[in-house]
Amino acid sequence: MTTQPLHDRDSDRRVIQHLETQVSRLFSAEAALHRLTDVLGITVEPDADGRYDLAALRAQAQDAIEQRAVEQALNVSPSPAILTASGWPMSLTFPTWRCIDDQDISQALSRICRFGGHSRRFYSVAQHCVHVSEIVPREDALAALLHDATEAYIGDLVSPLKSMLPAYKAIEQRLWSAIAQRFSVDPVLPASVKQADLQLLATERRDLLPDSPMEWPCLENIEPLEDTIEPWSPDIASLAWGLRLEELLAEREVA
């Protein structure tokens, strides 16, 4: 029987101790990681090799930290959020572009009626957005299609009420910033979109709202379109909005 030299056994022991230390550190690091994710309310999972995507973790952590800062500034706790059709929650105090889903937008906008439901027939925000995108210069069409996308998350308040609610407008602006980032459009809407929005509003008033002597100062000197609006069903409006988005995004990639 051969006896292992003492110095070899000491060497093996040191190697084992070193490995035990490294393993302990790994477990401690992973435990610390899970404590961090619990505190921040984010979820991370290792890949098949047990490795973590540090870039994704860093981005999630940064978003969570910024959200906490916003919530503290607004003195809001817990963060108000809605559950979207895709199953993802959308924070209203700190919306992030990563949670913006085009199918959420198309579904929600297609089921929201313009004018608080006071039109003669159901007429969706989605259809309105598609039409606005069709009457602006081609380079502004994507911004036009998206210009009311915030309403997919916070509804379509009638304009007179919206002007009385500064908190709503602040939330709307944060959502719009996230949407603009998600689809890489300028958060400042082109003048053509605002003009087309008014022209379509004049057309909608003519074709869809009850006759009334009520004055609309915003429509002064605004002529409606020649074509008459025929309202679509929610399913058709959702499909049309989604197809229009695909078309405009594909055009931008080619350009």
mmCIF file of C-alpha atoms in Angstrom:
data_model
loop_
_atom_site.group_PDB
_atom_site.id
_atom_site.type_symbol
_atom_site.label_atom_id
_atom_site.label_comp_id
_atom_site.label_asym_id
_atom_site.label_seq_id
_atom_site.Cartn_x
_atom_site.Cartn_y
_atom_site.Cartn_z
ATOM 1 C CA MET A 1 0.000 0.000 0.000
ATOM 2 C CA THR A 2 1.382 3.365 -1.039
ATOM 3 C CA THR A 3 1.030 6.245 1.390
ATOM 4 C CA GLN A 4 0.426 9.717 -0.092
ATOM 5 C CA PRO A 5 3.220 12.111 0.900
ATOM 6 C CA LEU A 6 2.239 14.602 3.583
ATOM 7 C CA HIS A 7 3.010 17.621 1.393
ATOM 8 C CA ASP A 8 0.670 16.245 -1.323
ATOM 9 C CA ARG A 9 -2.118 15.817 1.199
ATOM 10 C CA ASP A 10 -1.572 19.371 2.416
ATOM 11 C CA SER A 11 -1.702 20.579 -1.175
ATOM 12 C CA ASP A 12 -4.936 18.698 -1.807
ATOM 13 C CA ARG A 13 -6.402 20.113 1.381
ATOM 14 C CA ARG A 14 -5.535 23.648 0.309
ATOM 15 C CA VAL A 15 -7.106 23.058 -3.108
ATOM 16 C CA ILE A 16 -10.255 21.707 -1.477
ATOM 17 C CA GLN A 17 -10.399 24.639 0.924
ATOM 18 C CA HIS A 18 -9.929 27.045 -1.978
ATOM 19 C CA LEU A 19 -12.732 25.368 -3.926
ATOM 20 C CA GLU A 20 -14.994 25.401 -0.882
ATOM 21 C CA THR A 21 -14.308 29.113 -0.463
ATOM 22 C CA GLN A 22 -15.112 29.814 -4.109
ATOM 23 C CA VAL A 23 -18.303 27.773 -3.963
ATOM 24 C CA SER A 24 -19.301 29.569 -0.778
ATOM 25 C CA ARG A 25 -18.708 32.897 -2.482
ATOM 26 C CA LEU A 26 -20.780 31.817 -5.471
ATOM 27 C CA PHE A 27 -23.653 30.764 -3.235
ATOM 28 C CA SER A 28 -23.318 34.007 -1.290
ATOM 29 C CA ALA A 29 -23.298 36.024 -4.520
ATOM 30 C CA GLU A 30 -26.363 34.208 -5.816
ATOM 31 C CA ALA A 31 -28.123 34.668 -2.492
ATOM 32 C CA ALA A 32 -27.241 38.363 -2.577
ATOM 33 C CA LEU A 33 -28.538 38.556 -6.141
ATOM 34 C CA HIS A 34 -31.857 37.034 -5.121
ATOM 35 C CA ARG A 35 -32.110 39.388 -2.143
ATOM 36 C CA LEU A 36 -31.516 42.310 -4.485
ATOM 37 C CA THR A 37 -34.148 41.154 -6.966
ATOM 38 C CA ASP A 38 -36.637 40.617 -4.139
ATOM 39 C CA VAL A 39 -36.067 44.141 -2.851
ATOM 40 C CA LEU A 40 -36.403 45.676 -6.312
ATOM 41 C CA GLY A 41 -39.319 43.482 -7.326
ATOM 42 C CA ILE A 42 -37.677 42.110 -10.477
ATOM 43 C CA THR A 43 -37.208 38.566 -11.729
ATOM 44 C CA VAL A 44 -34.043 37.031 -13.161
ATOM 45 C CA GLU A 45 -33.398 33.441 -14.144
ATOM 46 C CA PRO A 46 -30.112 31.780 -15.135
ATOM 47 C CA ASP A 47 -29.687 30.297 -18.586
ATOM 48 C CA ALA A 48 -29.166 26.595 -19.294
ATOM 49 C CA ASP A 49 -25.540 26.902 -18.164
ATOM 50 C CA GLY A 50 -26.478 28.581 -14.897
ATOM 51 C CA ARG A 51 -25.259 32.015 -16.000
ATOM 52 C CA TYR A 52 -27.120 35.290 -15.550
ATOM 53 C CA ASP A 53 -27.531 37.980 -18.186
ATOM 54 C CA LEU A 54 -25.893 40.850 -16.329
ATOM 55 C CA ALA A 55 -26.822 43.447 -18.958
ATOM 56 C CA ALA A 56 -30.507 42.551 -18.707
ATOM 57 C CA LEU A 57 -30.273 42.481 -14.915
ATOM 58 C CA ARG A 58 -28.602 45.888 -14.880
ATOM 59 C CA ALA A 59 -31.328 47.352 -17.120
ATOM 60 C CA GLN A 60 -34.125 45.916 -14.971
ATOM 61 C CA ALA A 61 -32.468 47.115 -11.786
ATOM 62 C CA GLN A 62 -32.002 50.615 -13.213
ATOM 63 C CA ASP A 63 -35.665 50.770 -14.231
ATOM 64 C CA ALA A 64 -36.742 49.563 -10.798
ATOM 65 C CA ILE A 65 -34.527 52.068 -8.993
ATOM 66 C CA GLU A 66 -35.798 54.927 -11.163
ATOM 67 C CA GLN A 67 -39.372 53.804 -10.574
ATOM 68 C CA ARG A 68 -38.815 53.854 -6.820
ATOM 69 C CA ALA A 69 -37.449 57.386 -7.120
ATOM 70 C CA VAL A 70 -40.504 58.509 -9.091
ATOM 71 C CA GLU A 71 -42.864 56.846 -6.632
ATOM 72 C CA GLN A 72 -41.142 58.523 -3.702
ATOM 73 C CA ALA A 73 -41.323 61.879 -5.454
ATOM 74 C CA LEU A 74 -45.034 61.354 -6.093
ATOM 75 C CA ASN A 75 -45.540 59.826 -2.649
ATOM 76 C CA VAL A 76 -47.298 56.878 -4.278
ATOM 77 C CA SER A 77 -47.131 53.428 -2.699
ATOM 78 C CA PRO A 78 -47.607 50.846 -3.959
ATOM 79 C CA SER A 79 -47.159 51.735 -7.610
ATOM 80 C CA PRO A 80 -50.538 51.905 -9.382
ATOM 81 C CA ALA A 81 -50.524 49.607 -12.390
ATOM 82 C CA ILE A 82 -52.933 47.968 -14.805
ATOM 83 C CA LEU A 83 -52.889 44.432 -16.180
ATOM 84 C CA THR A 84 -52.700 44.504 -19.969
ATOM 85 C CA ALA A 85 -54.173 42.032 -22.449
ATOM 86 C CA SER A 86 -50.743 40.453 -22.954
ATOM 87 C CA GLY A 87 -50.582 39.641 -19.249
ATOM 88 C CA TRP A 88 -47.911 42.200 -18.376
ATOM 89 C CA PRO A 89 -48.523 44.885 -15.755
ATOM 90 C CA MET A 90 -48.074 48.491 -16.842
ATOM 91 C CA SER A 91 -47.011 50.970 -14.192
ATOM 92 C CA LEU A 92 -48.784 54.304 -14.439
ATOM 93 C CA THR A 93 -46.200 56.175 -12.368
ATOM 94 C CA PHE A 94 -43.192 54.872 -14.277
ATOM 95 C CA PRO A 95 -44.145 53.180 -17.545
ATOM 96 C CA THR A 96 -41.258 51.581 -19.393
ATOM 97 C CA TRP A 97 -40.925 51.004 -23.119
ATOM 98 C CA ARG A 98 -40.150 47.325 -22.474
ATOM 99 C CA CYS A 99 -43.780 46.793 -21.428
ATOM 100 C CA ILE A 100 -45.253 48.441 -24.533
ATOM 101 C CA ASP A 101 -46.875 45.777 -26.720
ATOM 102 C CA ASP A 102 -48.407 46.632 -30.091
ATOM 103 C CA GLN A 103 -51.127 43.988 -29.733
ATOM 104 C CA ASP A 104 -52.134 45.458 -26.379
ATOM 105 C CA ILE A 105 -52.489 48.816 -28.092
ATOM 106 C CA SER A 106 -54.448 47.563 -31.101
ATOM 107 C CA GLN A 107 -56.877 45.570 -28.958
ATOM 108 C CA ALA A 108 -57.504 48.311 -26.432
ATOM 109 C CA LEU A 109 -57.851 51.159 -28.941
ATOM 110 C CA SER A 110 -60.233 49.116 -31.083
ATOM 111 C CA ARG A 111 -62.562 48.703 -28.102
ATOM 112 C CA ILE A 112 -62.556 52.329 -26.948
ATOM 113 C CA CYS A 113 -65.254 54.513 -28.458
ATOM 114 C CA ARG A 114 -64.399 58.083 -29.367
ATOM 115 C CA PHE A 115 -66.315 60.999 -27.832
ATOM 116 C CA GLY A 116 -67.051 59.134 -24.619
ATOM 117 C CA GLY A 117 -69.478 56.867 -26.473
ATOM 118 C CA HIS A 118 -71.741 59.736 -27.595
ATOM 119 C CA SER A 119 -71.358 59.113 -31.323
ATOM 120 C CA ARG A 120 -74.354 57.874 -33.298
ATOM 121 C CA ARG A 121 -72.511 54.618 -33.963
ATOM 122 C CA PHE A 122 -69.564 52.925 -32.305
ATOM 123 C CA TYR A 123 -66.377 54.479 -33.659
ATOM 124 C CA SER A 124 -63.064 53.385 -32.215
ATOM 125 C CA VAL A 125 -59.897 55.246 -31.357
ATOM 126 C CA ALA A 126 -58.016 52.647 -33.430
ATOM 127 C CA GLN A 127 -59.944 53.585 -36.585
ATOM 128 C CA HIS A 128 -59.392 57.267 -35.862
ATOM 129 C CA CYS A 129 -55.624 56.683 -35.621
ATOM 130 C CA VAL A 130 -55.519 54.717 -38.868
ATOM 131 C CA HIS A 131 -57.328 57.524 -40.701
ATOM 132 C CA VAL A 132 -55.035 60.199 -39.271
ATOM 133 C CA SER A 133 -52.038 58.176 -40.469
ATOM 134 C CA GLU A 134 -53.505 58.143 -43.986
ATOM 135 C CA ILE A 135 -53.793 61.910 -44.411
ATOM 136 C CA VAL A 136 -50.382 63.063 -43.196
ATOM 137 C CA PRO A 137 -47.138 63.057 -45.191
ATOM 138 C CA ARG A 138 -45.719 59.552 -45.398
ATOM 139 C CA GLU A 139 -42.773 60.368 -43.139
ATOM 140 C CA ASP A 140 -45.183 61.356 -40.346
ATOM 141 C CA ALA A 141 -47.549 58.401 -40.717
ATOM 142 C CA LEU A 142 -46.067 56.273 -37.919
ATOM 143 C CA ALA A 143 -46.291 59.100 -35.396
ATOM 144 C CA ALA A 144 -49.854 59.726 -36.566
ATOM 145 C CA LEU A 145 -50.838 56.091 -36.082
ATOM 146 C CA LEU A 146 -49.422 56.155 -32.549
ATOM 147 C CA HIS A 147 -50.555 59.623 -31.503
ATOM 148 C CA ASP A 148 -53.403 58.332 -29.300
ATOM 149 C CA ALA A 149 -51.710 55.088 -28.222
ATOM 150 C CA THR A 150 -51.558 56.249 -24.598
ATOM 151 C CA GLU A 151 -55.327 55.776 -24.462
ATOM 152 C CA ALA A 152 -54.765 52.021 -24.663
ATOM 153 C CA TYR A 153 -53.560 52.267 -21.061
ATOM 154 C CA ILE A 154 -55.468 55.185 -19.540
ATOM 155 C CA GLY A 155 -58.608 55.426 -21.651
ATOM 156 C CA ASP A 156 -59.968 58.210 -23.829
ATOM 157 C CA LEU A 157 -61.098 61.093 -21.662
ATOM 158 C CA VAL A 158 -63.164 63.719 -23.435
ATOM 159 C CA SER A 159 -60.990 66.764 -24.091
ATOM 160 C CA PRO A 160 -62.842 69.245 -21.822
ATOM 161 C CA LEU A 161 -62.394 66.898 -18.855
ATOM 162 C CA LYS A 162 -58.784 66.116 -19.738
ATOM 163 C CA SER A 163 -57.922 69.818 -19.628
ATOM 164 C CA MET A 164 -59.137 69.900 -16.000
ATOM 165 C CA LEU A 165 -56.907 67.045 -14.839
ATOM 166 C CA PRO A 166 -53.212 67.978 -14.789
ATOM 167 C CA ALA A 167 -52.282 64.672 -13.118
ATOM 168 C CA TYR A 168 -53.840 62.779 -16.021
ATOM 169 C CA LYS A 169 -51.858 64.847 -18.492
ATOM 170 C CA ALA A 170 -48.621 64.113 -16.608
ATOM 171 C CA ILE A 171 -49.314 60.362 -16.682
ATOM 172 C CA GLU A 172 -50.241 60.604 -20.359
ATOM 173 C CA GLN A 173 -46.950 62.328 -21.135
ATOM 174 C CA ARG A 174 -44.912 59.662 -19.344
ATOM 175 C CA LEU A 175 -46.747 56.945 -21.260
ATOM 176 C CA TRP A 176 -46.223 58.743 -24.543
ATOM 177 C CA SER A 177 -42.489 59.005 -23.857
ATOM 178 C CA ALA A 178 -42.341 55.233 -23.322
ATOM 179 C CA ILE A 179 -44.349 54.559 -26.499
ATOM 180 C CA ALA A 180 -42.183 56.927 -28.535
ATOM 181 C CA GLN A 181 -39.073 55.153 -27.260
ATOM 182 C CA ARG A 182 -40.548 51.718 -27.998
ATOM 183 C CA PHE A 183 -41.243 52.576 -31.643
ATOM 184 C CA SER A 184 -38.346 55.013 -32.120
ATOM 185 C CA VAL A 185 -40.416 58.056 -33.010
ATOM 186 C CA ASP A 186 -39.845 61.650 -31.980
ATOM 187 C CA PRO A 187 -41.865 62.353 -28.812
ATOM 188 C CA VAL A 188 -42.659 65.787 -30.240
ATOM 189 C CA LEU A 189 -45.542 65.223 -32.641
ATOM 190 C CA PRO A 190 -45.145 66.774 -36.098
ATOM 191 C CA ALA A 191 -47.387 69.736 -36.892
ATOM 192 C CA SER A 192 -48.924 67.691 -39.704
ATOM 193 C CA VAL A 193 -50.275 65.158 -37.190
ATOM 194 C CA LYS A 194 -51.930 67.842 -35.094
ATOM 195 C CA GLN A 195 -53.474 69.405 -38.201
ATOM 196 C CA ALA A 196 -54.694 66.047 -39.528
ATOM 197 C CA ASP A 197 -56.138 65.218 -36.110
ATOM 198 C CA LEU A 198 -58.231 68.391 -36.235
ATOM 199 C CA GLN A 199 -59.308 67.773 -39.821
ATOM 200 C CA LEU A 200 -60.456 64.288 -38.925
ATOM 201 C CA LEU A 201 -62.199 65.644 -35.828
ATOM 202 C CA ALA A 202 -64.182 67.999 -38.056
ATOM 203 C CA THR A 203 -65.082 65.060 -40.288
ATOM 204 C CA GLU A 204 -66.095 62.918 -37.313
ATOM 205 C CA ARG A 205 -68.305 65.681 -35.981
ATOM 206 C CA ARG A 206 -70.054 65.932 -39.343
ATOM 207 C CA ASP A 207 -70.474 62.188 -39.889
ATOM 208 C CA LEU A 208 -70.794 60.664 -36.432
ATOM 209 C CA LEU A 209 -72.110 63.161 -33.888
ATOM 210 C CA PRO A 210 -75.616 64.561 -33.409
ATOM 211 C CA ASP A 211 -76.421 67.848 -35.124
ATOM 212 C CA SER A 212 -75.896 70.685 -32.678
ATOM 213 C CA PRO A 213 -75.308 74.460 -32.689
ATOM 214 C CA MET A 214 -72.612 73.944 -30.040
ATOM 215 C CA GLU A 215 -69.429 75.773 -31.013
ATOM 216 C CA TRP A 216 -66.072 74.009 -31.156
ATOM 217 C CA PRO A 217 -63.418 76.761 -31.143
ATOM 218 C CA CYS A 218 -60.666 74.252 -31.967
ATOM 219 C CA LEU A 219 -62.323 73.594 -35.347
ATOM 220 C CA GLU A 220 -62.429 77.199 -36.487
ATOM 221 C CA ASN A 221 -61.256 77.369 -40.121
ATOM 222 C CA ILE A 222 -60.829 73.573 -40.230
ATOM 223 C CA GLU A 223 -62.483 71.907 -43.217
ATOM 224 C CA PRO A 224 -63.622 68.270 -42.957
ATOM 225 C CA LEU A 225 -62.514 65.636 -45.427
ATOM 226 C CA GLU A 226 -64.631 64.997 -48.503
ATOM 227 C CA ASP A 227 -64.984 61.268 -47.820
ATOM 228 C CA THR A 228 -67.597 60.063 -45.349
ATOM 229 C CA ILE A 229 -66.455 57.974 -42.395
ATOM 230 C CA GLU A 230 -67.917 54.476 -42.169
ATOM 231 C CA PRO A 231 -67.256 53.017 -38.703
ATOM 232 C CA TRP A 232 -65.555 49.639 -38.438
ATOM 233 C CA SER A 233 -66.227 46.872 -35.963
ATOM 234 C CA PRO A 234 -63.696 46.517 -33.123
ATOM 235 C CA ASP A 235 -62.196 43.398 -34.720
ATOM 236 C CA ILE A 236 -61.709 45.116 -38.075
ATOM 237 C CA ALA A 237 -60.296 48.228 -36.397
ATOM 238 C CA SER A 238 -57.818 46.164 -34.378
ATOM 239 C CA LEU A 239 -56.682 44.284 -37.474
ATOM 240 C CA ALA A 240 -56.397 47.469 -39.538
ATOM 241 C CA TRP A 241 -54.342 49.224 -36.863
ATOM 242 C CA GLY A 242 -51.974 46.267 -36.535
ATOM 243 C CA LEU A 243 -51.512 45.891 -40.289
ATOM 244 C CA ARG A 244 -50.900 49.601 -40.671
ATOM 245 C CA LEU A 245 -48.223 49.446 -37.986
ATOM 246 C CA GLU A 246 -46.502 46.504 -39.694
ATOM 247 C CA GLU A 247 -46.600 48.345 -43.009
ATOM 248 C CA LEU A 248 -45.056 51.526 -41.641
ATOM 249 C CA LEU A 249 -42.377 49.739 -39.621
ATOM 250 C CA ALA A 250 -41.414 47.656 -42.665
ATOM 251 C CA GLU A 251 -41.130 50.795 -44.789
ATOM 252 C CA ARG A 252 -38.843 52.396 -42.246
ATOM 253 C CA GLU A 253 -36.551 49.358 -42.193
ATOM 254 C CA VAL A 254 -36.235 49.439 -45.980
ATOM 255 C CA ALA A 255 -35.503 53.154 -45.940
#
